[in-house]
Amino acid sequence: MSATETPAAAAPRREPAHGWRIFAIWLILALAADLVIWFVWKPHLPPGDMSTSAQHQQFDIAVLAVTGAPVLIAVILYFIYAMVVWRARPGDDSDGVPIYGNTKVQATWIIGTSAIVLFLAVFGTIELVGPAGAGAGEGPSPIWTLAGKQSSTWTPGTNTMLQVQVIGQQWVWTYRYPQFGGMESSELMLPVGTPVTFHVTSLDVIHEFWAYQLGVKADANPGVDNVAYTMPKTMGSVTVRCNELCGIWHGAMFNYGKVVTQSAFESWATGVQSQEQSDGVLAALPPYALTYDPTVVPQLGKNIVTIDGITGAAGYYYGPGNPVTP
Ligand SMILES: [Cu+2]
């Protein structure tokens, strides 16, 4: 027997309650982290809180972070605790105690992880479909809809849904307002505090409508009417990007929008409508429909760009001199 080996006769050192110690440290750290996430970090999480759909996404991300932080802290804390407390002391060459399983640890692990996964599955499902699809496109006839009255006209101060058709084409976005004579704009204007229904479609290839600050992302597919909802809560600027690789100028396929007061929106919309009416643009546009077949949409000629400043594209809709004829 060498001199450094521990004699078997030495009284065993009483082990402190490591489990309770780790649990106490974990509880304090996890609670602190969750409070910081919820009250300090959440207001800055993307995509902000400009609309109901954006608010829901911010809430979802915060809930995931609040759920994940205690798990991360538990793993790292155990790792550090083990390295500090259970490390081999200098001169200690003995083996650890043989372990054949621990019912308490196993049960805690299975119950804990099952509870977290089941909670996230239920929470995720509810959040995905509950708040009107969280702003995502749900196809032409969503099961869960946003509250609001459907009407062929829109006036301020009512709970009427504003209908906005979003038309993607290589490589520009156009917004069509059926409640204002089907007038079109290259700027997405929305009234604050109004439920909005987007009808998203495309004239050529697959695009994706992504109004970042509104938390709305919906596929724009040719021949498909993809419905998405939102309710703008605060005024400000919106950036709209295409989020589906759609050709060589995909990266340049963006434009801007604004959320304004209801009365400002109404005067803007009626103004554009009467302007396009007197210019003859409204008469030249195809009748409002939920989808358009680009091969039968009449060509508007190159004049439309100069008439109303609508950004023309190389696509079918506004395309000057496009070879496709009705
Ligand atoms: Cu695109």
XYZ file of C-alpha atoms and ligand atoms in Angstrom:
327
model
C 0.000 0.000 0.000
C 1.451 3.379 -1.002
C 1.492 6.329 1.348
C -0.884 8.458 -0.750
C -3.751 5.973 -0.809
C -6.620 6.709 1.570
C -6.799 4.160 4.330
C -10.088 2.243 4.275
C -10.505 2.823 7.966
C -10.757 6.664 7.669
C -14.212 8.021 8.560
C -16.109 8.984 5.361
C -16.655 12.732 4.941
C -20.342 13.666 5.188
C -21.441 14.844 1.722
C -23.492 18.037 1.617
C -26.901 17.905 -0.146
C -25.548 18.701 -3.612
C -28.943 18.362 -5.291
C -30.613 20.964 -3.094
C -27.609 23.252 -3.366
C -27.651 23.137 -7.178
C -31.425 23.576 -7.163
C -31.215 26.688 -4.944
C -28.526 28.319 -7.106
C -30.458 27.377 -10.261
C -33.724 28.806 -8.911
C -32.155 32.192 -8.183
C -30.326 32.400 -11.535
C -33.301 31.150 -13.589
C -35.688 33.562 -11.912
C -33.301 36.482 -12.474
C -32.781 35.524 -16.134
C -36.500 35.173 -16.807
C -37.292 38.525 -15.179
C -34.600 40.231 -17.283
C -35.863 38.532 -20.471
C -39.480 39.456 -19.851
C -39.127 43.024 -18.609
C -35.885 44.251 -20.218
C -35.381 42.231 -23.402
C -38.949 41.578 -24.622
C -39.764 45.155 -25.711
C -36.717 45.056 -28.014
C -37.359 41.650 -29.558
C -38.175 41.512 -33.279
C -40.362 42.328 -35.100
C -41.484 45.004 -32.605
C -45.054 45.757 -31.595
C -46.448 47.810 -34.459
C -49.377 45.487 -35.140
C -51.324 42.693 -33.464
C -49.459 40.051 -35.483
C -46.073 41.628 -34.644
C -47.040 41.759 -30.945
C -47.935 38.070 -31.006
C -44.603 37.144 -32.582
C -42.717 39.206 -30.019
C -44.707 37.484 -27.262
C -43.966 34.031 -28.717
C -40.228 34.678 -28.932
C -40.213 35.971 -25.339
C -42.083 32.871 -24.093
C -39.586 30.605 -25.868
C -36.680 32.518 -24.323
C -38.274 32.368 -20.840
C -38.746 28.597 -21.274
C -35.272 27.994 -22.674
C -33.171 30.106 -20.281
C -33.751 27.938 -17.156
C -32.813 24.807 -19.151
C -29.626 26.414 -20.452
C -28.761 27.673 -16.956
C -29.361 24.191 -15.470
C -26.968 22.564 -17.938
C -24.201 25.144 -17.550
C -24.641 25.372 -13.761
C -24.343 21.593 -13.335
C -21.242 21.609 -15.539
C -19.549 24.350 -13.499
C -20.658 22.860 -10.154
C -19.249 19.463 -11.113
C -15.934 20.957 -12.186
C -15.550 23.017 -9.019
C -16.934 20.678 -6.347
C -16.273 17.177 -7.691
C -12.926 17.698 -9.376
C -10.049 15.397 -8.390
C -7.993 16.989 -5.617
C -4.179 16.914 -5.969
C -2.864 13.522 -4.948
C -6.277 11.858 -5.094
C -5.936 8.848 -7.412
C -8.958 6.956 -6.125
C -11.939 5.981 -8.263
C -15.358 7.538 -7.946
C -18.239 5.700 -6.340
C -19.837 3.191 -8.738
C -23.354 4.315 -9.682
C -26.042 1.899 -10.895
C -28.777 4.400 -11.635
C -30.741 7.003 -9.733
C -34.529 6.760 -9.811
C -35.014 10.305 -8.560
C -32.792 11.855 -11.238
C -34.316 9.697 -13.983
C -37.898 10.481 -12.965
C -37.161 14.198 -12.656
C -35.527 14.189 -16.089
C -38.375 12.342 -17.851
C -41.148 14.340 -16.173
C -39.339 17.651 -16.652
C -38.503 17.259 -20.338
C -41.932 15.774 -21.154
C -43.683 18.689 -19.468
C -41.595 21.269 -21.362
C -42.072 19.576 -24.756
C -45.826 19.076 -24.258
C -46.271 22.669 -23.089
C -44.394 24.002 -26.142
C -46.387 21.752 -28.496
C -49.716 23.044 -27.138
C -48.513 26.651 -26.907
C -47.047 26.543 -30.418
C -50.216 25.103 -31.925
C -52.452 27.662 -30.239
C -50.204 30.564 -31.199
C -49.875 29.324 -34.772
C -53.584 29.220 -35.536
C -55.166 31.320 -32.766
C -54.211 34.937 -33.463
C -55.406 34.764 -37.064
C -52.480 32.666 -38.125
C -50.007 35.020 -36.458
C -50.111 37.051 -39.647
C -49.048 34.222 -41.901
C -50.910 33.328 -45.045
C -53.448 30.584 -44.440
C -54.638 29.979 -47.975
C -57.794 31.322 -49.614
C -60.242 30.412 -46.805
C -58.648 30.577 -43.342
C -60.414 28.708 -40.547
C -59.472 31.312 -37.943
C -60.260 34.842 -39.062
C -59.656 38.249 -37.561
C -62.732 39.974 -36.087
C -64.085 42.644 -38.409
C -67.070 43.422 -40.611
C -66.824 42.533 -44.292
C -68.110 45.263 -46.571
C -67.590 46.559 -50.083
C -66.830 50.022 -48.715
C -64.558 51.262 -45.948
C -65.059 54.329 -43.788
C -63.126 55.556 -40.737
C -64.448 54.861 -37.248
C -66.063 51.523 -38.080
C -64.951 47.958 -37.481
C -64.949 47.265 -41.217
C -62.077 45.184 -42.577
C -59.816 47.019 -44.972
C -59.139 44.815 -47.970
C -55.705 45.116 -49.524
C -54.598 42.989 -52.416
C -50.854 42.471 -52.562
C -49.619 41.695 -56.076
C -46.082 40.470 -56.615
C -44.359 40.360 -59.965
C -40.742 40.370 -61.087
C -39.673 42.596 -59.360
C -42.124 44.944 -57.776
C -44.970 45.010 -55.261
C -48.305 46.610 -56.080
C -51.164 47.185 -53.641
C -54.728 47.175 -54.846
C -57.638 48.531 -52.805
C -60.954 46.976 -53.947
C -62.983 49.149 -51.552
C -61.654 52.206 -53.390
C -62.584 51.294 -56.930
C -59.706 48.831 -57.289
C -57.142 51.633 -57.387
C -53.491 50.679 -57.196
C -50.467 52.046 -55.400
C -46.801 51.180 -55.167
C -46.899 52.310 -51.535
C -48.625 50.228 -48.866
C -50.825 52.663 -46.928
C -52.790 51.414 -43.929
C -55.042 53.085 -41.354
C -54.159 52.586 -37.680
C -56.556 50.575 -35.496
C -58.287 48.906 -38.442
C -58.467 45.172 -39.090
C -56.751 44.471 -42.412
C -57.163 41.508 -44.757
C -54.330 40.975 -47.208
C -55.067 38.991 -50.362
C -51.606 38.007 -51.560
C -51.016 36.801 -55.097
C -48.427 36.867 -57.872
C -48.472 37.461 -61.598
C -45.488 35.353 -62.538
C -43.231 33.319 -60.233
C -43.307 32.508 -56.520
C -42.697 35.561 -54.309
C -43.273 36.191 -50.616
C -44.857 39.256 -49.087
C -42.940 40.226 -45.944
C -44.102 43.378 -44.187
C -41.469 43.190 -41.445
C -42.748 45.692 -38.882
C -46.302 44.359 -39.220
C -45.141 40.793 -38.589
C -46.857 39.624 -41.765
C -45.272 37.053 -44.041
C -47.315 35.312 -46.722
C -46.469 33.416 -49.889
C -47.331 35.176 -53.152
C -48.040 32.413 -55.634
C -49.465 32.824 -59.135
C -53.101 31.752 -59.344
C -53.447 31.598 -55.538
C -55.311 33.965 -53.201
C -53.367 33.738 -49.940
C -55.113 35.496 -47.049
C -53.262 37.087 -44.106
C -54.540 39.366 -41.353
C -53.186 42.107 -39.172
C -54.313 45.120 -37.175
C -51.851 48.044 -37.122
C -51.604 49.401 -33.575
C -49.188 52.311 -33.942
C -48.321 54.696 -36.770
C -44.997 54.581 -38.553
C -43.078 53.255 -41.524
C -43.191 49.726 -42.870
C -40.653 48.004 -45.094
C -41.951 45.386 -47.504
C -39.519 42.869 -48.909
C -39.767 39.844 -51.116
C -38.687 36.854 -49.064
C -38.581 34.166 -51.744
C -35.768 34.016 -54.271
C -37.605 35.038 -57.413
C -35.016 35.889 -60.028
C -32.017 38.081 -60.642
C -33.475 41.267 -59.087
C -35.038 39.533 -56.081
C -32.823 41.575 -53.762
C -34.169 44.809 -55.241
C -37.790 43.764 -54.772
C -38.816 45.958 -51.871
C -40.833 49.059 -51.233
C -42.256 50.959 -48.324
C -45.471 51.595 -46.536
C -46.984 53.755 -43.860
C -49.507 53.361 -41.096
C -51.398 56.647 -40.785
C -54.531 57.923 -39.046
C -57.836 56.623 -40.355
C -58.869 60.005 -41.742
C -55.472 60.551 -43.405
C -55.784 57.135 -44.988
C -59.284 57.846 -46.255
C -58.309 61.116 -47.897
C -55.204 59.491 -49.450
C -57.227 56.544 -50.804
C -60.064 58.621 -52.231
C -57.479 61.026 -53.683
C -55.616 58.256 -55.509
C -58.901 56.748 -56.628
C -60.186 59.948 -58.222
C -56.775 60.694 -59.748
C -56.609 57.266 -61.381
C -60.235 57.590 -62.431
C -59.667 60.873 -64.248
C -56.450 59.575 -65.814
C -58.246 56.573 -67.239
C -56.031 54.202 -65.307
C -58.903 52.566 -63.422
C -60.708 51.832 -66.670
C -57.553 50.308 -68.138
C -56.850 48.050 -65.166
C -58.274 44.530 -65.241
C -61.422 44.095 -63.126
C -60.637 43.366 -59.496
C -60.228 39.653 -58.928
C -58.602 37.510 -56.246
C -56.139 36.078 -58.759
C -55.005 37.168 -62.198
C -53.996 35.116 -65.166
C -51.079 37.081 -66.589
C -51.668 35.754 -70.063
C -55.071 37.422 -70.235
C -54.347 40.608 -68.302
C -54.491 43.433 -70.836
C -51.247 45.224 -71.487
C -51.421 48.751 -70.200
C -48.656 50.149 -72.366
C -45.725 52.257 -71.314
C -47.859 55.328 -70.595
C -48.973 54.079 -67.204
C -45.549 54.734 -65.734
C -45.628 58.357 -66.742
C -49.301 58.862 -65.925
C -49.368 57.982 -62.257
C -45.838 57.250 -61.211
C -46.704 53.604 -60.637
C -43.453 51.748 -60.768
C -43.520 49.618 -63.862
C -41.760 46.290 -63.986
C -40.541 43.974 -66.661
C -43.447 41.686 -65.836
C -46.778 41.314 -67.561
C -48.985 43.646 -65.609
C -47.461 46.997 -66.417
C -44.882 45.769 -68.854
C -44.318 48.091 -71.770
C -43.935 46.159 -74.978
C -44.279 42.762 -73.359
C -44.531 40.038 -75.987
C -47.431 38.325 -74.191
C -50.700 39.455 -75.723
C -54.202 38.899 -74.373
Cu -39.991 38.307 -55.429
